[in-house]
PDB file of C-alpha atoms in Angstrom:
ATOM      1  CA  MET A  50     -57.068 -36.451 -61.381  1.00  0.00           C
ATOM      2  CA  PHE A  51     -57.909 -35.709 -65.666  1.00  0.00           C
ATOM      3  CA  LEU A  52     -59.896 -32.990 -66.773  1.00  0.00           C
ATOM      4  CA  LYS A  53     -61.987 -33.189 -70.200  1.00  0.00           C
ATOM      5  CA  TYR A  54     -61.193 -30.160 -71.349  1.00  0.00           C
ATOM      6  CA  ALA A  55     -63.084 -28.195 -74.598  1.00  0.00           C
ATOM      7  CA  ASN A  56     -63.505 -32.858 -75.108  1.00  0.00           C
ATOM      8  CA  LYS A  57     -59.635 -33.931 -74.947  1.00  0.00           C
ATOM      9  CA  LEU A  58     -58.489 -35.947 -71.905  1.00  0.00           C
ATOM     10  CA  TYR A  59     -55.978 -34.508 -69.438  1.00  0.00           C
ATOM     11  CA  GLU A  60     -54.436 -34.922 -66.276  1.00  0.00           C
ATOM     12  CA  VAL A  61     -54.863 -32.058 -63.513  1.00  0.00           C
ATOM     13  CA  ILE A  62     -51.704 -31.774 -61.633  1.00  0.00           C
ATOM     14  CA  TYR A  63     -49.512 -29.954 -58.825  1.00  0.00           C
ATOM     15  CA  CYS A  64     -47.090 -27.632 -60.517  1.00  0.00           C
ATOM     16  CA  CYS A  65     -45.320 -26.610 -57.664  1.00  0.00           C
ATOM     17  CA  LEU A  66     -43.925 -24.018 -60.237  1.00  0.00           C
ATOM     18  CA  VAL A  67     -46.008 -22.375 -59.597  1.00  0.00           C
ATOM     19  CA  ASP A  68     -48.129 -23.420 -56.867  1.00  0.00           C
ATOM     20  CA  LYS A  69     -51.272 -24.756 -58.432  1.00  0.00           C
ATOM     21  CA  ASP A  70     -53.178 -27.688 -60.124  1.00  0.00           C
ATOM     22  CA  VAL A  71     -52.853 -27.340 -63.769  1.00  0.00           C
ATOM     23  CA  ILE A  72     -54.067 -29.414 -66.652  1.00  0.00           C
ATOM     24  CA  SER A  73     -50.706 -31.131 -67.719  1.00  0.00           C
ATOM     25  CA  THR A  74     -50.129 -33.513 -70.853  1.00  0.00           C
ATOM     26  CA  TYR A  75     -46.802 -35.024 -72.711  1.00  0.00           C
ATOM     27  CA  CYS A  76     -49.201 -34.990 -76.556  1.00  0.00           C
ATOM     28  CA  LYS A  77     -47.719 -31.685 -77.693  1.00  0.00           C
ATOM     29  CA  GLU A  78     -50.421 -31.506 -79.818  1.00  0.00           C
ATOM     30  CA  LYS A  79     -52.888 -31.128 -77.466  1.00  0.00           C
ATOM     31  CA  THR A  80     -51.387 -28.109 -76.107  1.00  0.00           C
ATOM     32  CA  ASP A  81     -51.919 -24.929 -77.440  1.00  0.00           C
ATOM     33  CA  ASN A  82     -50.931 -21.283 -77.400  1.00  0.00           C
ATOM     34  CA  THR A  83     -51.719 -21.297 -73.410  1.00  0.00           C
ATOM     35  CA  PHE A  84     -49.430 -24.039 -72.344  1.00  0.00           C
ATOM     36  CA  TYR A  85     -46.573 -23.608 -71.222  1.00  0.00           C
ATOM     37  CA  SER A  86     -43.579 -25.671 -71.332  1.00  0.00           C
ATOM     38  CA  VAL A  87     -42.609 -27.805 -67.346  1.00  0.00           C
ATOM     39  CA  SER A  88     -39.904 -30.345 -68.270  1.00  0.00           C
ATOM     40  CA  ASP A  89     -40.853 -32.820 -70.059  1.00  0.00           C
ATOM     41  CA  TYR A  90     -44.610 -32.313 -70.284  1.00  0.00           C
ATOM     42  CA  TYR A  91     -46.436 -28.689 -70.892  1.00  0.00           C
ATOM     43  CA  ALA A  92     -49.382 -27.391 -68.356  1.00  0.00           C
ATOM     44  CA  LYS A  93     -51.495 -25.364 -68.014  1.00  0.00           C
ATOM     45  CA  ASP A  94     -53.520 -23.062 -65.709  1.00  0.00           C
ATOM     46  CA  PHE A  95     -56.990 -23.696 -65.387  1.00  0.00           C
ATOM     47  CA  VAL A  96     -60.525 -22.072 -63.370  1.00  0.00           C
ATOM     48  CA  ILE A  97     -62.748 -24.731 -62.005  1.00  0.00           C
ATOM     49  CA  THR A  98     -65.932 -22.727 -63.920  1.00  0.00           C
ATOM     50  CA  ASP A  99     -63.707 -22.029 -67.251  1.00  0.00           C
ATOM     51  CA  PRO A 100     -66.776 -22.816 -69.548  1.00  0.00           C
ATOM     52  CA  ASP A 101     -64.955 -25.001 -71.153  1.00  0.00           C
ATOM     53  CA  ILE A 102     -64.330 -27.659 -68.541  1.00  0.00           C
ATOM     54  CA  GLN A 103     -67.023 -30.638 -69.141  1.00  0.00           C
ATOM     55  CA  ASP A 104     -65.328 -33.454 -66.674  1.00  0.00           C
ATOM     56  CA  ILE A 105     -63.195 -33.417 -63.284  1.00  0.00           C
ATOM     57  CA  TYR A 106     -62.661 -36.817 -61.767  1.00  0.00           C
ATOM     58  CA  ASP A 107     -60.811 -39.397 -59.968  1.00  0.00           C
ATOM     59  CA  ILE A 108     -60.435 -42.491 -61.183  1.00  0.00           C
ATOM     60  CA  ASN A 109     -60.685 -46.442 -60.150  1.00  0.00           C
ATOM     61  CA  PHE A 110     -60.604 -49.864 -62.054  1.00  0.00           C
ATOM     62  CA  TYR A 111     -62.024 -52.818 -60.589  1.00  0.00           C
ATOM     63  CA  VAL A 112     -62.778 -56.654 -61.270  1.00  0.00           C
ATOM     64  CA  ASP A 113     -64.542 -59.217 -59.329  1.00  0.00           C
ATOM     65  CA  TYR A 114     -62.429 -62.207 -59.422  1.00  0.00           C
ATOM     66  CA  ILE A 115     -62.106 -64.648 -56.688  1.00  0.00           C
ATOM     67  CA  ASP A 116     -58.605 -66.786 -56.237  1.00  0.00           C
ATOM     68  CA  GLU A 117     -59.709 -69.986 -55.822  1.00  0.00           C
ATOM     69  CA  LYS A 118     -56.392 -71.426 -55.127  1.00  0.00           C
ATOM     70  CA  GLN A 119     -55.533 -68.592 -52.011  1.00  0.00           C
ATOM     71  CA  THR A 120     -54.166 -70.104 -48.507  1.00  0.00           C
ATOM     72  CA  MET A 121     -53.812 -66.414 -46.812  1.00  0.00           C
ATOM     73  CA  LYS A 122     -56.873 -66.413 -44.352  1.00  0.00           C
ATOM     74  CA  LEU A 123     -56.923 -62.060 -44.671  1.00  0.00           C
ATOM     75  CA  MET A 124     -57.844 -62.507 -48.478  1.00  0.00           C
ATOM     76  CA  ARG A 125     -59.394 -65.639 -48.919  1.00  0.00           C
ATOM     77  CA  GLY A 126     -63.354 -63.645 -49.034  1.00  0.00           C
ATOM     78  CA  VAL A 127     -61.781 -60.440 -50.726  1.00  0.00           C
ATOM     79  CA  THR A 128     -63.691 -60.807 -54.259  1.00  0.00           C
ATOM     80  CA  ARG A 129     -63.582 -56.815 -55.736  1.00  0.00           C
ATOM     81  CA  TRP A 130     -59.973 -55.742 -56.568  1.00  0.00           C
ATOM     82  CA  CYS A 131     -58.332 -52.222 -57.805  1.00  0.00           C
ATOM     83  CA  VAL A 132     -56.205 -52.861 -60.520  1.00  0.00           C
ATOM     84  CA  ASN A 133     -54.830 -49.217 -61.371  1.00  0.00           C
ATOM     85  CA  ASP A 134     -52.181 -48.517 -63.886  1.00  0.00           C
ATOM     86  CA  ASN A 135     -49.940 -46.715 -60.361  1.00  0.00           C
ATOM     87  CA  ARG A 136     -49.971 -49.320 -57.553  1.00  0.00           C
ATOM     88  CA  PRO A 137     -46.446 -50.965 -55.916  1.00  0.00           C
ATOM     89  CA  MET A 138     -46.407 -54.913 -58.091  1.00  0.00           C
ATOM     90  CA  HIS A 139     -43.502 -57.212 -57.908  1.00  0.00           C
ATOM     91  CA  LYS A 140     -44.204 -56.869 -61.676  1.00  0.00           C
ATOM     92  CA  ALA A 141     -45.542 -54.517 -64.425  1.00  0.00           C
ATOM     93  CA  PRO A 142     -48.537 -56.109 -65.032  1.00  0.00           C
ATOM     94  CA  GLU A 143     -48.998 -55.240 -69.077  1.00  0.00           C
ATOM     95  CA  ILE A 144     -52.808 -54.528 -70.131  1.00  0.00           C
ATOM     96  CA  GLU A 145     -52.348 -54.843 -73.952  1.00  0.00           C
ATOM     97  CA  LYS A 146     -51.206 -58.661 -72.732  1.00  0.00           C
ATOM     98  CA  ASP A 147     -54.556 -58.724 -71.015  1.00  0.00           C
ATOM     99  CA  GLU A 148     -52.318 -58.170 -67.916  1.00  0.00           C
ATOM    100  CA  LEU A 149     -53.818 -57.211 -64.621  1.00  0.00           C
ATOM    101  CA  GLY A 150     -52.025 -56.794 -60.928  1.00  0.00           C
ATOM    102  CA  ILE A 151     -54.078 -57.347 -57.971  1.00  0.00           C
ATOM    103  CA  GLN A 152     -52.364 -56.482 -54.200  1.00  0.00           C
ATOM    104  CA  GLY A 153     -52.874 -58.357 -50.635  1.00  0.00           C
ATOM    105  CA  PRO A 154     -50.586 -58.734 -47.734  1.00  0.00           C
ATOM    106  CA  GLY A 155     -48.370 -61.323 -47.071  1.00  0.00           C
ATOM    107  CA  MET A 156     -44.650 -62.383 -46.643  1.00  0.00           C
ATOM    108  CA  ASN A 157     -44.500 -65.722 -48.612  1.00  0.00           C
ATOM    109  CA  SER A 158     -45.232 -66.652 -52.023  1.00  0.00           C
ATOM    110  CA  THR A 159     -47.928 -68.951 -53.250  1.00  0.00           C
ATOM    111  CA  ASP A 160     -49.995 -70.476 -55.508  1.00  0.00           C
ATOM    112  CA  GLY A 161     -49.163 -67.632 -58.070  1.00  0.00           C
ATOM    113  CA  TRP A 162     -48.192 -64.676 -55.232  1.00  0.00           C
ATOM    114  CA  VAL A 163     -44.923 -62.843 -55.318  1.00  0.00           C
ATOM    115  CA  VAL A 164     -43.790 -61.092 -51.759  1.00  0.00           C
ATOM    116  CA  TYR A 165     -42.085 -57.707 -53.297  1.00  0.00           C
ATOM    117  CA  ASP A 166     -41.870 -56.020 -49.823  1.00  0.00           C
ATOM    118  CA  GLN A 167     -41.863 -56.758 -46.360  1.00  0.00           C
ATOM    119  CA  GLY A 168     -45.679 -58.052 -45.997  1.00  0.00           C
ATOM    120  CA  ALA A 169     -46.962 -56.913 -49.325  1.00  0.00           C
ATOM    121  CA  SER A 170     -47.753 -59.291 -52.169  1.00  0.00           C
ATOM    122  CA  SER A 171     -49.067 -58.832 -55.898  1.00  0.00           C
ATOM    123  CA  LYS A 172     -50.457 -61.513 -58.572  1.00  0.00           C
ATOM    124  CA  ILE A 173     -50.617 -61.202 -62.141  1.00  0.00           C
ATOM    125  CA  ILE A 174     -54.086 -62.430 -63.435  1.00  0.00           C
ATOM    126  CA  HIS A 175     -55.974 -62.007 -66.646  1.00  0.00           C
ATOM    127  CA  LEU A 176     -58.674 -60.699 -67.698  1.00  0.00           C
ATOM    128  CA  SER A 177     -60.266 -63.642 -68.948  1.00  0.00           C
ATOM    129  CA  ASP A 178     -59.577 -64.497 -64.956  1.00  0.00           C
ATOM    130  CA  CYS A 179     -62.597 -61.829 -64.459  1.00  0.00           C
ATOM    131  CA  THR A 180     -65.731 -62.136 -64.438  1.00  0.00           C
ATOM    132  CA  GLY A 181     -66.127 -58.326 -63.304  1.00  0.00           C
ATOM    133  CA  PHE A 182     -65.311 -55.438 -64.963  1.00  0.00           C
ATOM    134  CA  ILE A 183     -65.975 -51.748 -62.946  1.00  0.00           C
ATOM    135  CA  VAL A 184     -64.110 -48.263 -63.405  1.00  0.00           C
ATOM    136  CA  GLU A 185     -64.967 -46.318 -60.890  1.00  0.00           C
ATOM    137  CA  TYR A 186     -65.120 -42.190 -61.001  1.00  0.00           C
ATOM    138  CA  LYS A 187     -65.743 -39.579 -59.158  1.00  0.00           C
ATOM    139  CA  TYR A 188     -66.869 -36.909 -59.601  1.00  0.00           C
ATOM    140  CA  THR A 189     -66.092 -32.691 -58.864  1.00  0.00           C
ATOM    141  CA  VAL A 190     -67.390 -31.694 -62.162  1.00  0.00           C
ATOM    142  CA  LYS A 191     -69.985 -33.521 -65.201  1.00  0.00           C
ATOM    143  CA  ASP A 192     -70.738 -31.975 -68.145  1.00  0.00           C
ATOM    144  CA  GLY A 193     -69.838 -28.643 -67.095  1.00  0.00           C
ATOM    145  CA  LYS A 194     -71.167 -28.083 -63.801  1.00  0.00           C
ATOM    146  CA  VAL A 195     -69.617 -28.107 -60.785  1.00  0.00           C
ATOM    147  CA  LEU A 196     -70.591 -29.915 -57.775  1.00  0.00           C
ATOM    148  CA  GLU A 197     -71.451 -29.158 -54.508  1.00  0.00           C
ATOM    149  CA  LYS A 198     -70.177 -32.701 -53.909  1.00  0.00           C
ATOM    150  CA  LYS A 199     -68.537 -35.539 -55.405  1.00  0.00           C
ATOM    151  CA  LEU A 200     -70.676 -37.741 -57.333  1.00  0.00           C
ATOM    152  CA  VAL A 201     -69.585 -41.272 -57.648  1.00  0.00           C
ATOM    153  CA  GLU A 202     -70.845 -43.012 -60.591  1.00  0.00           C
ATOM    154  CA  GLU A 203     -69.242 -47.516 -60.649  1.00  0.00           C
ATOM    155  CA  VAL A 204     -69.084 -48.976 -64.765  1.00  0.00           C
ATOM    156  CA  ARG A 205     -70.240 -51.736 -65.457  1.00  0.00           C
ATOM    157  CA  MET A 206     -67.721 -52.724 -68.352  1.00  0.00           C
ATOM    158  CA  ASN A 207     -67.355 -55.377 -70.964  1.00  0.00           C
ATOM    159  CA  ALA A 208     -63.238 -56.707 -70.793  1.00  0.00           C
ATOM    160  CA  GLU A 209     -62.278 -54.876 -74.044  1.00  0.00           C
ATOM    161  CA  GLU A 210     -64.496 -51.791 -72.604  1.00  0.00           C
ATOM    162  CA  PHE A 211     -62.207 -51.461 -69.865  1.00  0.00           C
ATOM    163  CA  LYS A 212     -59.001 -51.985 -71.044  1.00  0.00           C
ATOM    164  CA  ALA A 213     -59.348 -49.385 -73.645  1.00  0.00           C
ATOM    165  CA  GLU A 214     -60.359 -47.103 -70.731  1.00  0.00           C
ATOM    166  CA  MET A 215     -56.936 -47.924 -69.120  1.00  0.00           C
ATOM    167  CA  ILE A 216     -55.197 -47.621 -70.915  1.00  0.00           C
ATOM    168  CA  LYS A 217     -57.252 -43.770 -72.358  1.00  0.00           C
ATOM    169  CA  HIS A 218     -55.738 -42.348 -69.428  1.00  0.00           C
ATOM    170  CA  ARG A 219     -51.854 -43.987 -69.201  1.00  0.00           C
ATOM    171  CA  PRO A 220     -50.016 -40.385 -68.251  1.00  0.00           C
ATOM    172  CA  GLU A 221     -48.075 -41.077 -71.666  1.00  0.00           C
ATOM    173  CA  ASN A 222     -51.649 -40.650 -73.685  1.00  0.00           C
ATOM    174  CA  VAL A 223     -53.671 -37.830 -72.218  1.00  0.00           C
TER     175      VAL A 223
END
């Protein structure tokens, strides 16, 4: 989960040391005297009604991609793929090199798919292989207003905007 606080992007994590959700960052320059050091990151307690909180949201990254060589029957009709960075893969894709990772069921390595666990396979594709780029935001706070139920927004982007949004939301950048 991510939090936009005082015009800066942070991650929201559960901190077992204080038994609550906290704002966290690895970037010391994004902290002030209200943050405390926890291992290799900085944390700050927060209240959801804090007036400096602009947004709190979960995020998912999707691409439209048709795998024309797909031989696995279960995956033939799939055209939208989740490409979040934190998904298990046989090899970590490098978005800086325009790589994305997709996953599917499978027991054999064919057509670019690689089995990385029993019953699971993955494939590296490229931004240029995709026909669409969608970022899904699930807001619990939007524009400073605490929402009664989650607001889901899907935003279509071009390849470069999509790549920049993925990089912006990496833990080392928040």
